[in-house]
Amino acid sequence: MLNKNLLKISATFGAAALGVVATSTIASADTTYTVQNGDTLSSIAAKFGNVDANTIASKNNLQDVNMIHVGQKLVIKGNNTKQSAKNTNKAKVEQTDYTPGQSNLSAADQAAKDWIAYHESRGLYNVQNGQYYGKYQLSLSYLNGDLSPENQERVADQYVANRYGSWTAAQQFWMANGWY
């Protein structure tokens, strides 16, 4: 089975490297990911795009979805769908929907921010619940018509800084009250 998957991967990458577009079944091999500083299951899931945090937790027998450690190896389930091989330029465009700039947050605050985003919207920028929108479920009035990921990040950081002082304090409030 492993040789068959490697052959499929090699054929797909070979075709992409030559600029040839061919339809093939992408191997469903699992990937091993090493947890980095500031990672959460939801941020890891977002990096892979084809899996959610609960699937990662289940696949790795994690008892607490909020407890992972730097250096921990996680198995990420492969994608079992049919796709077309794409040239590398197209692949780069697809993977860069939004990448936040360098964060000035501490590791604890980044983890708290990711935790809130996961619990508010599963980390999605386009989720709406009545008047609340986006990754951090901010009031539409706070976003002033700009629903872009960049504005959501900026407004969320301002909101938390003004109301709680830190993302860690906001998470503590959320855990006590079910909202922030």
C-alpha angles and dihedrals in degrees: 000000000000092000090050091052092047090051091052092048092048092049092048095048091043091054092047092049091054091048092245117143112214133159115241140149110265112229115258093216116146120245126222113222125191113218113242130203109285095018122139127183089254093051090048090049090051090054091057096037096197099074137051130225094254091055090052091048092049094046090052097041092239112175094197117038089201094057118080127136135221108262093023113138116229127189112226114202114241123241114258098196130112114250139166120251107248132200115259094252091060091046091054092052091051093051097050103063090134130344115180119228123253107306121230090200124115117245090257093051092046090051090049091048091051090047092053092046091051094049094043100045110349084257096297121141097205103054118121130193109178107296093351119092143183141001094330097032093239122178111266088234090063091053093053094212095306105114095170118132090241092056092044090054093046095046093045091052091049093046093050094044092051098042104033108010093231142026089244091059090046090053091050090052091047092051091051096044108021092241139052 
